[in-house]
Amino acid sequence: MDRNPSPPPPPSWNEDQEEEVAGGDCIGSTVYSKHWLFGVLSGLIQIVSPENTKSSSDDDEEQQMELDEEMENEICRVWDMSMDEDVALFLQEFNAPDIFMGVLAKSKCPRLREICVGILGNMSCFQEICVSISSDKNLGQVILRCLYDSDPPTLLETSRLLLTCLSQTEVASVWVERIREHPAIYDSICFIMSSSTNVDLLMKVGEVVDKLFDLDEKLMLEWIRNGAAQPLDQAQEESEEQRVFRIVPCVLEAAKQVRFTSPYLVGLPLIDSLIRVLQNMEHCQKKPENSAESNTEETKKSDLTQDDFHLKILKDTSSEFLSNIFQTLTKDTVAKGLKEGHLSKQKCSCAFQNLLPFYSPVVEDFLKILHEVDKTLAGDLEESFPSLKVQT
């Protein structure tokens, strides 16, 4: 069965159906039936109703993990239909996001949760609906909790939804602040990037991280410098284990997995994240403003030395891996990187500063490709780094 089948074909109308449509059953200018959609939404409500969510046996619990084939087909059709603005507005008008929130809060079925997040993601592509969804605090909390899910397809749809919202100027700050209020999201993102083998998921999470870094430099510096912040209700021993997560090694691991699985697919957002990290490495070496006053000068000096040591390792590792990625770049990927903003004069200059002089041949080869794509930018970089002038 296709994971996301095409929208239902236009029905074969008889006289009664034509009269019903004429009476206002169509959603906007589409041929989709309001009554049919109401039926699907009612079915969703039944799935998460109290009497259905109370499990009295292991068999009942196992049944809750599965989705009836007919219901799956119908809700998948809604998923595809929700890409139409008229349908999305209709779903919003009749409080479908509240229904999806109930499903996400109560359902144990991974496929159903994936589809509901996917529909919300499609709906959020439209500005008015994105603002409405983002302003719902409870729904926002439920969406963010989906990042703790163990189901890769659900994580992928959640990442797509978050990226869509973070890309909307009107609501981006709302989501950044919510993420700040949930320190465990850091751990989830690190865990995904360091352990997943799903390239689509790694790429999408990489885009989310890159967008977050772009929107909030302070958050980026905190994530790079501090490692994982721990949930308050975690046991101390679990907390100690989770502190090993750091964002830069996890980004590197994700980039390695992307290259290993798809050697011709270069994770431009991951490159962007690495360059952004290198750009701000000097800021990361500064101690946090709220450091405890009780620390002695000797302790502070010791801590700073240790931080400098770890940051140097991260910087060296990032530079080495960045050089490996640069070697895979082609004319097409460079052009794409420039178009999408992952490569620019500022970012290339930062990369060159960290790659030179140890990786001079790599930088020189990149400049040759850049000359074919953007001669002006290549010339500007050569002016900034005279030793790299391409011999013609």
mmCIF file of N, CA and C in Angstrom, residues 254-344:
data_model
loop_
_atom_site.group_PDB
_atom_site.id
_atom_site.type_symbol
_atom_site.label_atom_id
_atom_site.label_comp_id
_atom_site.label_asym_id
_atom_site.label_seq_id
_atom_site.Cartn_x
_atom_site.Cartn_y
_atom_site.Cartn_z
ATOM 1 N N ALA A 254 25.747 12.994 11.546
ATOM 2 C CA ALA A 254 24.636 13.012 10.594
ATOM 3 C C ALA A 254 25.151 13.242 9.181
ATOM 4 N N ALA A 255 26.083 14.170 9.037
ATOM 5 C CA ALA A 255 26.637 14.453 7.715
ATOM 6 C C ALA A 255 27.374 13.240 7.150
ATOM 7 N N LYS A 256 28.094 12.527 8.016
ATOM 8 C CA LYS A 256 28.780 11.314 7.572
ATOM 9 C C LYS A 256 27.785 10.272 7.082
ATOM 10 N N GLN A 257 26.685 10.119 7.820
ATOM 11 C CA GLN A 257 25.683 9.134 7.439
ATOM 12 C C GLN A 257 25.037 9.497 6.101
ATOM 13 N N VAL A 258 24.778 10.788 5.897
ATOM 14 C CA VAL A 258 24.193 11.239 4.632
ATOM 15 C C VAL A 258 25.128 10.905 3.476
ATOM 16 N N ARG A 259 26.412 11.184 3.659
ATOM 17 C CA ARG A 259 27.382 10.917 2.589
ATOM 18 C C ARG A 259 27.577 9.426 2.375
ATOM 19 N N PHE A 260 27.554 8.657 3.474
ATOM 20 C CA PHE A 260 27.748 7.205 3.359
ATOM 21 C C PHE A 260 26.586 6.546 2.633
ATOM 22 N N THR A 261 25.373 6.984 2.964
ATOM 23 C CA THR A 261 24.174 6.377 2.378
ATOM 24 C C THR A 261 23.936 6.865 0.960
ATOM 25 N N SER A 262 24.162 8.143 0.727
ATOM 26 C CA SER A 262 23.927 8.730 -0.594
ATOM 27 C C SER A 262 25.147 9.543 -0.987
ATOM 28 N N PRO A 263 26.175 8.918 -1.540
ATOM 29 C CA PRO A 263 27.427 9.611 -1.825
ATOM 30 C C PRO A 263 27.288 10.793 -2.762
ATOM 31 N N TYR A 264 26.240 10.834 -3.568
ATOM 32 C CA TYR A 264 26.064 11.952 -4.495
ATOM 33 C C TYR A 264 25.132 13.017 -3.934
ATOM 34 N N LEU A 265 24.665 12.784 -2.708
ATOM 35 C CA LEU A 265 23.765 13.743 -2.075
ATOM 36 C C LEU A 265 24.543 14.499 -1.025
ATOM 37 N N VAL A 266 24.762 15.758 -1.234
ATOM 38 C CA VAL A 266 25.525 16.555 -0.286
ATOM 39 C C VAL A 266 24.555 17.337 0.585
ATOM 40 N N GLY A 267 24.687 17.198 1.906
ATOM 41 C CA GLY A 267 23.778 17.869 2.841
ATOM 42 C C GLY A 267 24.150 19.329 2.998
ATOM 43 N N LEU A 268 23.695 20.167 2.073
ATOM 44 C CA LEU A 268 24.044 21.590 2.119
ATOM 45 C C LEU A 268 23.647 22.255 3.427
ATOM 46 N N PRO A 269 22.455 21.962 3.981
ATOM 47 C CA PRO A 269 22.136 22.564 5.275
ATOM 48 C C PRO A 269 23.118 22.150 6.366
ATOM 49 N N LEU A 270 23.632 20.922 6.289
ATOM 50 C CA LEU A 270 24.606 20.478 7.278
ATOM 51 C C LEU A 270 25.928 21.219 7.095
ATOM 52 N N ILE A 271 26.309 21.477 5.840
ATOM 53 C CA ILE A 271 27.499 22.284 5.571
ATOM 54 C C ILE A 271 27.315 23.674 6.182
ATOM 55 N N ASP A 272 26.129 24.230 5.955
ATOM 56 C CA ASP A 272 25.810 25.552 6.476
ATOM 57 C C ASP A 272 25.955 25.573 7.992
ATOM 58 N N SER A 273 25.444 24.530 8.650
ATOM 59 C CA SER A 273 25.525 24.463 10.111
ATOM 60 C C SER A 273 26.976 24.411 10.574
ATOM 61 N N LEU A 274 27.809 23.622 9.880
ATOM 62 C CA LEU A 274 29.215 23.515 10.255
ATOM 63 C C LEU A 274 29.924 24.859 10.111
ATOM 64 N N ILE A 275 29.664 25.551 8.997
ATOM 65 C CA ILE A 275 30.292 26.864 8.778
ATOM 66 C C ILE A 275 29.829 27.842 9.847
ATOM 67 N N ARG A 276 28.538 27.771 10.171
ATOM 68 C CA ARG A 276 27.995 28.671 11.199
ATOM 69 C C ARG A 276 28.664 28.404 12.555
ATOM 70 N N VAL A 277 28.906 27.135 12.856
ATOM 71 C CA VAL A 277 29.599 26.774 14.095
ATOM 72 C C VAL A 277 31.001 27.376 14.102
ATOM 73 N N LEU A 278 31.726 27.230 12.990
ATOM 74 C CA LEU A 278 33.089 27.748 12.913
ATOM 75 C C LEU A 278 33.106 29.274 13.022
ATOM 76 N N GLN A 279 32.077 29.915 12.445
ATOM 77 C CA GLN A 279 31.991 31.374 12.511
ATOM 78 C C GLN A 279 31.914 31.859 13.955
ATOM 79 N N ASN A 280 31.259 31.076 14.787
ATOM 80 C CA ASN A 280 30.993 31.518 16.155
ATOM 81 C C ASN A 280 31.820 30.796 17.204
ATOM 82 N N MET A 281 32.832 30.065 16.785
ATOM 83 C CA MET A 281 33.619 29.289 17.737
ATOM 84 C C MET A 281 34.299 30.187 18.771
ATOM 85 N N GLU A 282 34.725 31.366 18.353
ATOM 86 C CA GLU A 282 35.408 32.256 19.301
ATOM 87 C C GLU A 282 34.445 32.735 20.385
ATOM 88 N N HIS A 283 33.164 32.911 20.020
ATOM 89 C CA HIS A 283 32.183 33.307 21.024
ATOM 90 C C HIS A 283 31.922 32.172 22.003
ATOM 91 N N CYS A 284 31.996 30.944 21.505
ATOM 92 C CA CYS A 284 31.734 29.786 22.360
ATOM 93 C C CYS A 284 32.791 29.644 23.441
ATOM 94 N N GLN A 285 33.969 30.240 23.208
ATOM 95 C CA GLN A 285 35.056 30.102 24.181
ATOM 96 C C GLN A 285 34.876 31.047 25.356
ATOM 97 N N LYS A 286 33.910 31.960 25.262
ATOM 98 C CA LYS A 286 33.633 32.857 26.368
ATOM 99 C C LYS A 286 32.792 32.140 27.411
ATOM 100 N N LYS A 287 33.037 32.416 28.675
ATOM 101 C CA LYS A 287 32.276 31.780 29.740
ATOM 102 C C LYS A 287 30.862 32.363 29.762
ATOM 103 N N PRO A 288 29.830 31.578 30.125
ATOM 104 C CA PRO A 288 28.473 32.080 30.238
ATOM 105 C C PRO A 288 28.412 33.242 31.221
ATOM 106 N N GLU A 289 27.512 34.188 30.945
ATOM 107 C CA GLU A 289 27.391 35.376 31.779
ATOM 108 C C GLU A 289 26.987 35.042 33.205
ATOM 109 N N ASN A 290 26.193 34.014 33.403
ATOM 110 C CA ASN A 290 25.648 33.690 34.711
ATOM 111 C C ASN A 290 26.477 32.645 35.455
ATOM 112 N N SER A 291 27.783 32.626 35.236
ATOM 113 C CA SER A 291 28.613 31.647 35.935
ATOM 114 C C SER A 291 28.601 31.942 37.425
ATOM 115 N N ALA A 292 28.709 30.898 38.226
ATOM 116 C CA ALA A 292 28.596 31.040 39.680
ATOM 117 C C ALA A 292 29.709 31.923 40.228
ATOM 118 N N GLU A 293 29.346 32.886 41.078
ATOM 119 C CA GLU A 293 30.321 33.815 41.620
ATOM 120 C C GLU A 293 31.243 33.140 42.624
ATOM 121 N N SER A 294 30.807 32.003 43.139
ATOM 122 C CA SER A 294 31.583 31.334 44.176
ATOM 123 C C SER A 294 32.841 30.668 43.641
ATOM 124 N N ASN A 295 32.935 30.533 42.307
ATOM 125 C CA ASN A 295 34.120 29.885 41.732
ATOM 126 C C ASN A 295 35.368 30.725 41.988
ATOM 127 N N THR A 296 36.429 30.074 42.332
ATOM 128 C CA THR A 296 37.691 30.789 42.512
ATOM 129 C C THR A 296 38.302 31.076 41.159
ATOM 130 N N GLU A 297 39.241 32.005 41.126
ATOM 131 C CA GLU A 297 39.911 32.349 39.878
ATOM 132 C C GLU A 297 40.635 31.137 39.303
ATOM 133 N N GLU A 298 41.198 30.319 40.187
ATOM 134 C CA GLU A 298 41.927 29.132 39.733
ATOM 135 C C GLU A 298 40.985 28.134 39.067
ATOM 136 N N THR A 299 39.797 27.962 39.667
ATOM 137 C CA THR A 299 38.807 27.044 39.097
ATOM 138 C C THR A 299 38.340 27.547 37.742
ATOM 139 N N LYS A 300 38.084 28.845 37.659
ATOM 140 C CA LYS A 300 37.638 29.429 36.396
ATOM 141 C C LYS A 300 38.684 29.219 35.307
ATOM 142 N N LYS A 301 39.958 29.423 35.682
ATOM 143 C CA LYS A 301 41.037 29.246 34.706
ATOM 144 C C LYS A 301 41.107 27.805 34.237
ATOM 145 N N SER A 302 40.930 26.876 35.183
ATOM 146 C CA SER A 302 40.951 25.453 34.840
ATOM 147 C C SER A 302 39.816 25.095 33.918
ATOM 148 N N ASP A 303 38.597 25.595 34.238
ATOM 149 C CA ASP A 303 37.420 25.310 33.413
ATOM 150 C C ASP A 303 37.598 25.878 32.013
ATOM 151 N N LEU A 304 38.145 27.095 31.944
ATOM 152 C CA LEU A 304 38.324 27.733 30.651
ATOM 153 C C LEU A 304 39.298 26.941 29.790
ATOM 154 N N THR A 305 40.372 26.470 30.422
ATOM 155 C CA THR A 305 41.354 25.677 29.694
ATOM 156 C C THR A 305 40.734 24.403 29.146
ATOM 157 N N GLN A 306 39.894 23.758 29.958
ATOM 158 C CA GLN A 306 39.232 22.534 29.521
ATOM 159 C C GLN A 306 38.265 22.838 28.382
ATOM 160 N N ASP A 307 37.513 23.947 28.510
ATOM 161 C CA ASP A 307 36.586 24.332 27.439
ATOM 162 C C ASP A 307 37.343 24.618 26.151
ATOM 163 N N ASP A 308 38.461 25.336 26.271
ATOM 164 C CA ASP A 308 39.263 25.641 25.086
ATOM 165 C C ASP A 308 39.734 24.364 24.405
ATOM 166 N N PHE A 309 40.125 23.384 25.216
ATOM 167 C CA PHE A 309 40.607 22.110 24.679
ATOM 168 C C PHE A 309 39.497 21.407 23.893
ATOM 169 N N HIS A 310 38.288 21.334 24.493
ATOM 170 C CA HIS A 310 37.184 20.669 23.811
ATOM 171 C C HIS A 310 36.782 21.423 22.548
ATOM 172 N N LEU A 311 36.768 22.747 22.622
ATOM 173 C CA LEU A 311 36.375 23.533 21.460
ATOM 174 C C LEU A 311 37.401 23.400 20.336
ATOM 175 N N LYS A 312 38.678 23.290 20.705
ATOM 176 C CA LYS A 312 39.710 23.103 19.669
ATOM 177 C C LYS A 312 39.495 21.772 18.947
ATOM 178 N N ILE A 313 39.158 20.726 19.716
ATOM 179 C CA ILE A 313 38.880 19.427 19.099
ATOM 180 C C ILE A 313 37.689 19.537 18.154
ATOM 181 N N LEU A 314 36.638 20.214 18.623
ATOM 182 C CA LEU A 314 35.444 20.377 17.784
ATOM 183 C C LEU A 314 35.779 21.166 16.517
ATOM 184 N N LYS A 315 36.570 22.219 16.694
ATOM 185 C CA LYS A 315 36.930 23.037 15.537
ATOM 186 C C LYS A 315 37.754 22.243 14.537
ATOM 187 N N ASP A 316 38.748 21.493 15.030
ATOM 188 C CA ASP A 316 39.585 20.688 14.142
ATOM 189 C C ASP A 316 38.769 19.611 13.431
ATOM 190 N N THR A 317 37.868 18.968 14.188
ATOM 191 C CA THR A 317 37.036 17.923 13.600
ATOM 192 C C THR A 317 36.098 18.508 12.554
ATOM 193 N N SER A 318 35.510 19.661 12.880
ATOM 194 C CA SER A 318 34.604 20.309 11.933
ATOM 195 C C SER A 318 35.330 20.698 10.656
ATOM 196 N N SER A 319 36.546 21.247 10.813
ATOM 197 C CA SER A 319 37.329 21.664 9.647
ATOM 198 C C SER A 319 37.696 20.472 8.773
ATOM 199 N N GLU A 320 38.089 19.383 9.424
ATOM 200 C CA GLU A 320 38.456 18.187 8.667
ATOM 201 C C GLU A 320 37.270 17.654 7.874
ATOM 202 N N PHE A 321 36.116 17.597 8.547
ATOM 203 C CA PHE A 321 34.961 17.054 7.842
ATOM 204 C C PHE A 321 34.468 18.008 6.761
ATOM 205 N N LEU A 322 34.574 19.313 7.029
ATOM 206 C CA LEU A 322 34.190 20.300 6.023
ATOM 207 C C LEU A 322 35.057 20.147 4.781
ATOM 208 N N SER A 323 36.332 19.864 4.980
ATOM 209 C CA SER A 323 37.215 19.661 3.827
ATOM 210 C C SER A 323 36.796 18.432 3.021
ATOM 211 N N ASN A 324 36.351 17.377 3.732
ATOM 212 C CA ASN A 324 35.870 16.180 3.034
ATOM 213 C C ASN A 324 34.628 16.483 2.203
ATOM 214 N N ILE A 325 33.733 17.283 2.764
ATOM 215 C CA ILE A 325 32.514 17.637 2.041
ATOM 216 C C ILE A 325 32.843 18.507 0.828
ATOM 217 N N PHE A 326 33.774 19.453 1.008
ATOM 218 C CA PHE A 326 34.156 20.316 -0.111
ATOM 219 C C PHE A 326 34.663 19.499 -1.295
ATOM 220 N N GLN A 327 35.305 18.378 -1.004
ATOM 221 C CA GLN A 327 35.832 17.548 -2.078
ATOM 222 C C GLN A 327 34.735 16.852 -2.884
ATOM 223 N N THR A 328 33.540 16.761 -2.321
ATOM 224 C CA THR A 328 32.435 16.111 -3.029
ATOM 225 C C THR A 328 31.595 17.098 -3.839
ATOM 226 N N LEU A 329 31.846 18.398 -3.648
ATOM 227 C CA LEU A 329 31.022 19.402 -4.319
ATOM 228 C C LEU A 329 31.247 19.392 -5.823
ATOM 229 N N THR A 330 30.156 19.529 -6.546
ATOM 230 C CA THR A 330 30.195 19.627 -8.005
ATOM 231 C C THR A 330 29.699 20.998 -8.431
ATOM 232 N N LYS A 331 29.763 21.260 -9.693
ATOM 233 C CA LYS A 331 29.271 22.532 -10.219
ATOM 234 C C LYS A 331 27.793 22.720 -9.873
ATOM 235 N N ASP A 332 27.014 21.657 -10.000
ATOM 236 C CA ASP A 332 25.573 21.742 -9.723
ATOM 237 C C ASP A 332 25.297 21.996 -8.242
ATOM 238 N N THR A 333 26.002 21.278 -7.351
ATOM 239 C CA THR A 333 25.736 21.463 -5.927
ATOM 240 C C THR A 333 26.208 22.830 -5.432
ATOM 241 N N VAL A 334 27.291 23.344 -6.001
ATOM 242 C CA VAL A 334 27.745 24.693 -5.643
ATOM 243 C C VAL A 334 26.708 25.721 -6.081
ATOM 244 N N ALA A 335 26.191 25.561 -7.302
ATOM 245 C CA ALA A 335 25.164 26.481 -7.794
ATOM 246 C C ALA A 335 23.927 26.435 -6.897
ATOM 247 N N LYS A 336 23.546 25.226 -6.490
ATOM 248 C CA LYS A 336 22.385 25.075 -5.603
ATOM 249 C C LYS A 336 22.653 25.709 -4.247
ATOM 250 N N GLY A 337 23.865 25.501 -3.728
ATOM 251 C CA GLY A 337 24.220 26.077 -2.436
ATOM 252 C C GLY A 337 24.177 27.591 -2.439
ATOM 253 N N LEU A 338 24.630 28.197 -3.527
ATOM 254 C CA LEU A 338 24.587 29.657 -3.658
ATOM 255 C C LEU A 338 23.149 30.151 -3.760
ATOM 256 N N LYS A 339 22.351 29.445 -4.531
ATOM 257 C CA LYS A 339 20.957 29.847 -4.731
ATOM 258 C C LYS A 339 20.162 29.790 -3.437
ATOM 259 N N GLU A 340 20.408 28.739 -2.634
ATOM 260 C CA GLU A 340 19.638 28.542 -1.403
ATOM 261 C C GLU A 340 20.250 29.237 -0.199
ATOM 262 N N GLY A 341 21.381 29.894 -0.387
ATOM 263 C CA GLY A 341 21.982 30.653 0.702
ATOM 264 C C GLY A 341 22.876 29.860 1.633
ATOM 265 N N HIS A 342 23.136 28.595 1.294
ATOM 266 C CA HIS A 342 24.010 27.788 2.135
ATOM 267 C C HIS A 342 25.477 28.156 1.919
ATOM 268 N N LEU A 343 25.769 28.747 0.769
ATOM 269 C CA LEU A 343 27.104 29.244 0.454
ATOM 270 C C LEU A 343 26.991 30.722 0.111
ATOM 271 N N SER A 344 27.909 31.511 0.628
ATOM 272 C CA SER A 344 27.937 32.947 0.353
ATOM 273 C C SER A 344 29.377 33.418 0.533
#
